[in-house]
Coordinates of C-alpha atoms in Angstrom, one line a residue:
X1 CA -75.8 76.1 113.7
X2 CA -76.7 75.7 109.8
X3 CA -78.3 79.0 109.9
X4 CA -78.0 82.5 111.0
X5 CA -80.3 83.8 113.5
X6 CA -79.1 87.3 113.4
X7 CA -78.9 89.4 111.0
X8 CA -77.3 93.1 110.7
X9 CA -79.0 95.7 108.2
X10 CA -76.3 98.2 107.6
X11 CA -79.0 100.6 105.5
X12 CA -76.8 103.2 105.0
X13 CA -73.3 104.6 105.9
X14 CA -74.6 108.4 105.8
X15 CA -74.2 109.6 109.6
X16 CA -74.5 113.3 111.0
X17 CA -71.7 112.1 113.5
X18 CA -67.9 111.9 112.8
X19 CA -67.0 109.6 116.0
X20 CA -62.9 109.2 115.6
X21 CA -63.9 105.5 116.5
X22 CA -66.3 104.7 113.8
X23 CA -65.9 101.0 112.4
X24 CA -67.6 101.7 109.2
X25 CA -65.0 101.3 106.1
X26 CA -62.8 104.1 105.4
X27 CA -64.1 104.2 101.5
X28 CA -67.2 105.7 101.9
X29 CA -68.1 106.7 98.7
X30 CA -67.9 103.1 97.5
X31 CA -71.4 102.5 99.4
X32 CA -73.3 105.2 97.9
X33 CA -75.5 103.0 95.6
X34 CA -77.9 102.0 98.5
X35 CA -80.3 99.0 98.2
X36 CA -83.7 100.3 97.2
X37 CA -86.7 99.8 99.3
X38 CA -87.5 96.6 97.2
X39 CA -84.4 95.1 97.3
X40 CA -84.2 95.4 101.2
X41 CA -87.8 94.3 101.4
X42 CA -86.4 90.5 99.4
X43 CA -83.3 90.6 101.7
X44 CA -85.9 90.4 104.7
X45 CA -88.0 87.6 103.3
X46 CA -84.7 85.8 102.2
X47 CA -83.5 86.0 105.9
X48 CA -86.7 84.8 107.3
X49 CA -86.3 81.8 105.2
X50 CA -82.9 81.3 106.3
X51 CA -83.5 81.3 109.8
X52 CA -83.0 84.9 111.1
X53 CA -84.9 85.8 113.9
X54 CA -83.3 89.3 115.0
X55 CA -83.1 92.2 113.0
X56 CA -80.6 94.7 113.9
X57 CA -81.1 97.9 112.0
X58 CA -77.9 100.0 111.9
X59 CA -75.4 102.5 109.5
X60 CA -74.1 104.9 109.6
X61 CA -77.5 106.3 111.0
X62 CA -80.6 104.3 110.0
X63 CA -83.2 107.2 110.6
X64 CA -81.7 108.9 107.2
X65 CA -83.3 106.1 105.4
X66 CA -86.6 107.7 104.5
X67 CA -88.1 104.3 104.3
X68 CA -87.2 103.1 107.5
X69 CA -90.9 102.9 109.0
X70 CA -91.7 100.4 105.6
X71 CA -88.9 98.1 106.4
X72 CA -89.4 97.9 110.1
X73 CA -93.1 97.2 108.8
X74 CA -91.7 94.5 106.5
X75 CA -89.5 92.9 109.2
X76 CA -92.0 93.0 111.7
X77 CA -94.8 91.4 109.1
X78 CA -92.2 88.6 108.8
X79 CA -92.1 87.6 112.2
X80 CA -88.4 89.2 112.6
X81 CA -87.8 91.0 116.2
X82 CA -86.3 94.2 115.1
X83 CA -83.7 96.4 117.2
X84 CA -82.8 100.0 115.6
X85 CA -79.3 101.2 116.4
X86 CA -79.1 104.5 116.2
X87 CA -77.3 108.2 117.1
X88 CA -80.9 109.1 117.9
X89 CA -80.5 112.2 115.6
X90 CA -83.5 112.4 113.7
X91 CA -85.6 110.4 116.3
X92 CA -88.5 112.9 116.9
X93 CA -91.6 112.1 118.6
X94 CA -93.5 111.7 115.3
X95 CA -91.2 109.4 113.8
X96 CA -90.7 107.3 117.0
X97 CA -94.4 106.9 117.2
X98 CA -94.5 105.9 113.5
X99 CA -91.7 103.4 114.4
X100 CA -93.7 102.2 117.2
X101 CA -97.0 101.5 114.9
X102 CA -95.0 99.7 112.7
X103 CA -93.6 97.2 114.8
X104 CA -89.9 98.4 116.2
X105 CA -89.1 96.4 119.1
X106 CA -86.4 97.7 120.9
X107 CA -83.9 100.8 120.5
X108 CA -80.2 101.1 121.1
X109 CA -79.1 104.7 122.0
X110 CA -75.5 105.8 121.4
X111 CA -73.9 108.2 123.1
X112 CA -70.4 109.2 123.7
X113 CA -70.0 110.7 127.1
X114 CA -72.1 111.5 130.2
X115 CA -70.7 114.8 129.8
X116 CA -72.3 117.4 126.9
X117 CA -68.6 118.9 126.0
X118 CA -67.0 115.7 125.9
X119 CA -70.1 113.9 124.0
X120 CA -70.1 116.6 121.6
X121 CA -66.4 117.1 120.7
X122 CA -66.3 113.1 120.1
X123 CA -69.1 113.0 118.1
X124 CA -68.0 115.8 115.9
X125 CA -71.1 117.8 116.2
X126 CA -73.5 119.3 118.8
X127 CA -75.6 116.2 119.9
X128 CA -75.9 115.5 123.2
X129 CA -79.1 117.3 124.5
X130 CA -81.0 115.7 121.6
X131 CA -79.9 111.6 122.4
X132 CA -81.2 112.4 126.0
X133 CA -84.2 114.2 124.6
X134 CA -84.7 110.9 122.2
X135 CA -83.9 108.4 125.4
X136 CA -87.0 110.0 127.1
X137 CA -89.3 109.7 124.0
X138 CA -87.7 105.9 123.9
X139 CA -89.1 105.2 127.3
X140 CA -92.3 107.0 127.1
X141 CA -93.5 104.9 124.4
X142 CA -92.5 102.0 126.5
X143 CA -89.5 100.7 124.3
X144 CA -86.8 98.7 125.8
X145 CA -83.6 101.2 126.1
X146 CA -80.1 100.0 125.6
X147 CA -77.4 103.0 125.9
X148 CA -74.5 102.0 124.2
X149 CA -71.1 103.6 125.0
X150 CA -68.0 102.7 123.1
X151 CA -65.1 103.4 125.3
X152 CA -61.8 104.6 125.1
X153 CA -58.6 106.6 126.2
X154 CA -60.8 109.9 126.1
X155 CA -63.8 109.0 128.0
X156 CA -63.0 105.3 129.9
X157 CA -62.2 108.0 133.4
X158 CA -65.8 108.6 132.9
X159 CA -67.3 105.2 133.5
X160 CA -69.1 105.8 136.8
X161 CA -70.9 109.1 135.5
X162 CA -71.7 107.3 132.3
X163 CA -73.6 104.6 134.4
X164 CA -75.2 107.0 136.6
X165 CA -76.5 109.0 133.4
X166 CA -78.0 105.6 132.1
X167 CA -79.8 105.2 135.5
X168 CA -81.4 108.7 135.3
X169 CA -82.3 107.8 131.6
X170 CA -83.9 104.4 132.6
X171 CA -82.1 102.6 130.6
X172 CA -82.6 98.9 130.8
X173 CA -79.4 97.7 129.6
X174 CA -75.9 99.9 129.2
X175 CA -73.5 98.1 127.0
X176 CA -69.9 99.8 127.8
X177 CA -67.8 98.7 124.8
X178 CA -63.9 99.0 124.6
X179 CA -62.8 100.2 120.9
X180 CA -62.3 97.4 118.4
X181 CA -59.7 98.8 116.0
X182 CA -61.1 98.5 112.9
X183 CA -62.1 101.3 110.1
X184 CA -61.4 104.7 111.8
X185 CA -60.4 103.6 115.0
X186 CA -57.9 101.9 113.2
X187 CA -56.2 105.1 112.3
X188 CA -56.9 106.7 115.4
X189 CA -55.5 103.6 117.6
X190 CA -52.8 105.3 118.9
X191 CA -55.1 108.3 120.2
X192 CA -57.7 105.9 121.5
X193 CA -56.2 103.2 123.1
X194 CA -56.6 103.4 127.2
X195 CA -53.6 102.6 129.4
X196 CA -53.8 99.6 132.1
X197 CA -54.5 101.7 134.4
X198 CA -57.5 102.9 133.1
X199 CA -58.5 99.9 132.7
X200 CA -58.4 98.6 135.8
X201 CA -60.0 101.8 137.3
X202 CA -63.1 101.1 135.0
X203 CA -63.3 97.4 135.8
X204 CA -63.4 98.4 139.4
X205 CA -66.5 100.5 138.8
X206 CA -68.2 98.1 136.8
X207 CA -67.7 95.3 139.1
X208 CA -69.5 97.4 141.5
X209 CA -72.3 99.0 139.4
X210 CA -73.2 95.2 138.4
X211 CA -73.9 94.6 141.8
X212 CA -75.8 97.2 142.7
X213 CA -77.7 97.3 139.5
X214 CA -78.5 93.6 139.0
X215 CA -82.2 93.8 139.5
X216 CA -82.4 97.1 137.7
X217 CA -80.5 97.4 134.5
X218 CA -77.8 94.7 132.6
X219 CA -74.2 96.1 132.1
X220 CA -72.5 94.8 129.9
X221 CA -68.7 95.3 129.6
X222 CA -66.3 94.5 126.9
X223 CA -62.9 94.4 127.5
X224 CA -60.2 95.6 124.8
X225 CA -58.7 92.9 122.8
X226 CA -55.7 94.2 123.2
X227 CA -55.3 93.5 126.8
X228 CA -56.7 90.0 126.5
X229 CA -55.1 87.1 126.8
X230 CA -57.0 85.1 124.4
X231 CA -59.1 86.6 121.7
X232 CA -62.9 86.7 121.4
X233 CA -64.6 84.4 119.1
X234 CA -65.4 86.0 115.9
X235 CA -69.2 86.8 115.8
X236 CA -69.2 83.7 117.6
X237 CA -67.4 81.9 114.9
X238 CA -67.0 83.1 111.2
X239 CA -70.2 82.8 109.2
X240 CA -72.1 80.8 112.1
X241 CA -74.5 82.5 113.6
X242 CA -75.1 86.1 112.1
X243 CA -74.5 87.9 108.4
X244 CA -74.2 91.7 107.6
X245 CA -75.6 92.8 104.7
X246 CA -73.9 96.4 103.9
X247 CA -75.6 99.7 102.2
X248 CA -74.8 98.2 98.6
X249 CA -76.2 94.7 99.1
X250 CA -72.7 93.3 100.0
X251 CA -73.0 90.0 102.5
X252 CA -70.2 89.4 105.1
X253 CA -69.9 87.0 107.9
X254 CA -69.5 90.5 110.3
X255 CA -69.3 94.3 110.0
X256 CA -65.5 94.5 109.7
X257 CA -65.0 92.1 106.8
X258 CA -65.0 94.7 103.8
X259 CA -61.2 95.2 104.3
X260 CA -60.4 91.5 103.4
X261 CA -59.3 90.3 100.0
X262 CA -62.0 87.9 99.6
X263 CA -64.6 87.9 96.9
X264 CA -67.7 89.4 97.3
X265 CA -70.9 88.5 97.1
X266 CA -73.9 90.7 96.8
X267 CA -78.0 90.2 97.1
X268 CA -78.0 92.0 93.9
X269 CA -76.5 88.6 92.5
X270 CA -77.7 85.9 94.4
X271 CA -79.8 84.9 97.0
X272 CA -78.9 85.0 100.9
X273 CA -79.4 81.1 100.8
X274 CA -76.6 80.4 98.1
X275 CA -74.4 83.1 99.6
X276 CA -74.5 81.8 103.1
X277 CA -73.9 78.0 102.1
X278 CA -71.7 78.4 99.2
X279 CA -69.9 81.8 98.8
X280 CA -66.1 82.3 99.6
X281 CA -66.5 85.0 101.5
X282 CA -68.6 82.7 104.3
X283 CA -66.7 79.2 103.8
X284 CA -63.6 81.1 103.7
X285 CA -62.7 80.9 107.5
X286 CA -65.8 78.6 108.6
X287 CA -65.3 75.7 111.6
X288 CA -61.6 75.2 111.8
X289 CA -60.1 73.2 109.0
X290 CA -58.7 76.4 107.7
X291 CA -56.5 77.2 110.6
X292 CA -52.6 77.2 110.8
X293 CA -50.8 76.2 114.1
X294 CA -50.6 77.4 116.7
X295 CA -54.8 77.3 116.4
X296 CA -54.6 74.0 114.7
X297 CA -53.8 72.0 117.8
X298 CA -54.6 74.4 120.5
X299 CA -57.7 73.0 122.6
X300 CA -59.3 76.6 122.7
X301 CA -59.8 76.1 118.8
X302 CA -63.7 75.3 118.9
X303 CA -63.8 78.2 121.5
X304 CA -62.2 81.4 120.0
X305 CA -62.2 80.0 116.8
X306 CA -58.4 81.8 116.3
X307 CA -59.8 85.1 117.2
X308 CA -60.7 87.7 115.0
X309 CA -59.7 87.5 110.9
X310 CA -60.4 91.3 110.3
X311 CA -57.7 92.1 113.3
X312 CA -55.3 89.1 111.7
X313 CA -54.9 90.9 108.4
X314 CA -54.9 94.5 109.8
X315 CA -51.7 93.7 112.1
X316 CA -50.3 91.3 109.8
X317 CA -51.3 91.5 106.1
X318 CA -52.8 87.9 106.3
X319 CA -56.4 86.9 107.4
X320 CA -55.1 83.4 108.2
X321 CA -52.9 84.1 110.7
X322 CA -53.6 83.9 114.6
X323 CA -55.1 86.5 115.7
X324 CA -52.1 88.3 117.1
X325 CA -54.0 89.1 120.3
X326 CA -53.3 85.6 121.3
X327 CA -50.1 85.3 123.8
X328 CA -49.5 82.3 122.0
X329 CA -49.4 84.0 118.6
X330 CA -46.0 84.3 116.6
X331 CA -47.1 87.8 116.1
X332 CA -48.5 88.8 119.3
X333 CA -45.4 91.0 119.6
X334 CA -47.4 93.9 117.6
X335 CA -50.2 94.0 120.3
X336 CA -47.6 94.2 122.9
X337 CA -45.9 97.1 121.1
X338 CA -49.1 99.0 120.9
X339 CA -50.2 98.2 124.5
X340 CA -46.6 99.3 125.7
X341 CA -46.8 102.9 123.5
X342 CA -50.3 103.2 125.3
X343 CA -48.4 102.5 128.7
X344 CA -45.4 104.7 128.1
X345 CA -44.6 107.1 130.7
X346 CA -43.3 109.3 128.0
X347 CA -46.9 109.2 125.8
X348 CA -48.3 112.4 125.5
X349 CA -52.1 112.2 125.5
X350 CA -54.2 114.7 123.3
X351 CA -52.8 113.0 119.8
X352 CA -54.8 114.1 116.8
X353 CA -57.8 112.4 115.8
X354 CA -58.7 111.6 112.1
X355 CA -62.6 112.3 112.3
X356 CA -64.8 110.0 110.3
X357 CA -66.4 112.3 107.8
X358 CA -70.2 113.3 108.2
X359 CA -72.1 111.8 105.0
X360 CA -75.3 113.3 104.9
X361 CA -76.4 114.0 101.5
X362 CA -80.1 114.2 101.0
X363 CA -81.5 111.0 99.6
X364 CA -84.0 111.2 96.2
X365 CA -86.5 108.6 95.8
X366 CA -86.3 106.6 92.6
X367 CA -88.5 103.3 91.2
X368 CA -88.6 100.9 94.0
X369 CA -89.0 103.2 96.6
X370 CA -85.2 103.7 97.4
X371 CA -83.1 106.5 99.2
X372 CA -80.3 107.3 96.7
X373 CA -77.8 109.8 97.5
X374 CA -78.2 113.1 95.7
X375 CA -75.7 114.9 94.2
X376 CA -74.1 117.1 96.5
X377 CA -71.2 118.3 98.7
X378 CA -69.9 116.1 101.4
X379 CA -69.0 118.0 104.7
X380 CA -66.1 116.9 106.4
X381 CA -65.8 116.6 110.1

């Protein structure tokens, strides 16, 4: 494809939750200078001109942007399909009605478990009941509802109950996504990586649920990379289908690419069209010419594109290495060791977690209609 069809608009990294698997960057303080309302409007126009069809509004927590309704309306007026990816904290009925009137097409709500105590503990704040109430509002207002659950060692044994909860709230789609180890999840990998026995039990439950619910609810199950024989293609191929714009205007081929030692590209300095076509961050790993062996001569090179560049960098320090998840990678032992540790009989459960800090500074308005963080004290989770 010559142009992307999906834009992930990360409006803010402020968030009321403190999930230990969050994929947001570790240096959250580096993203406080958020794009203004007018800057985001320009991004949306340029995205439409580039060929983008879907706009996913995410964060952090996008509901913390006071101009969210304005941005939804702007995207809708441009003909973009809009999807709100939210914790639902702050999705009151009046706010939801405003978003519906602005043209929002779809809502995805995350939940940490079917059990209120477990869910609140993982989220780092009481939130379960508000999420359930918000799901009810979403269905009452006629939106399609996706329930997203990030799976890991602390909740994967509850997959059957999670699916039952998704049925109860009337979800149209449920995403059971095993943790990908970037950002805060990378720091907590030892505590979060499930055992092989846990995964096998969960897969049995998911297969049965897919068959039982096939006419009522889509059940998406994403395996953890570490237990796969081959890696997943990075976003369908590096900078081939989607792009991400971060709160401060950086443009990336995927949400986790902040960690890579590549030149930055910003919508504050250049157009999306030029960034997509010419910037080093987009062209560095596009296609297959950059590949080392064994990827270069592998018949799967245009199926998985060498795997995840961010994962390769985190594990080896070199973003151009074959993703160590691949059993053909010369670095595969790095993944094998982590899996072995997760399955060791001597492994102790309840390993300490490093929570993602809360970032809920109250924004202030400034010319251009932006929400910018006001001076204040961050509250650690």
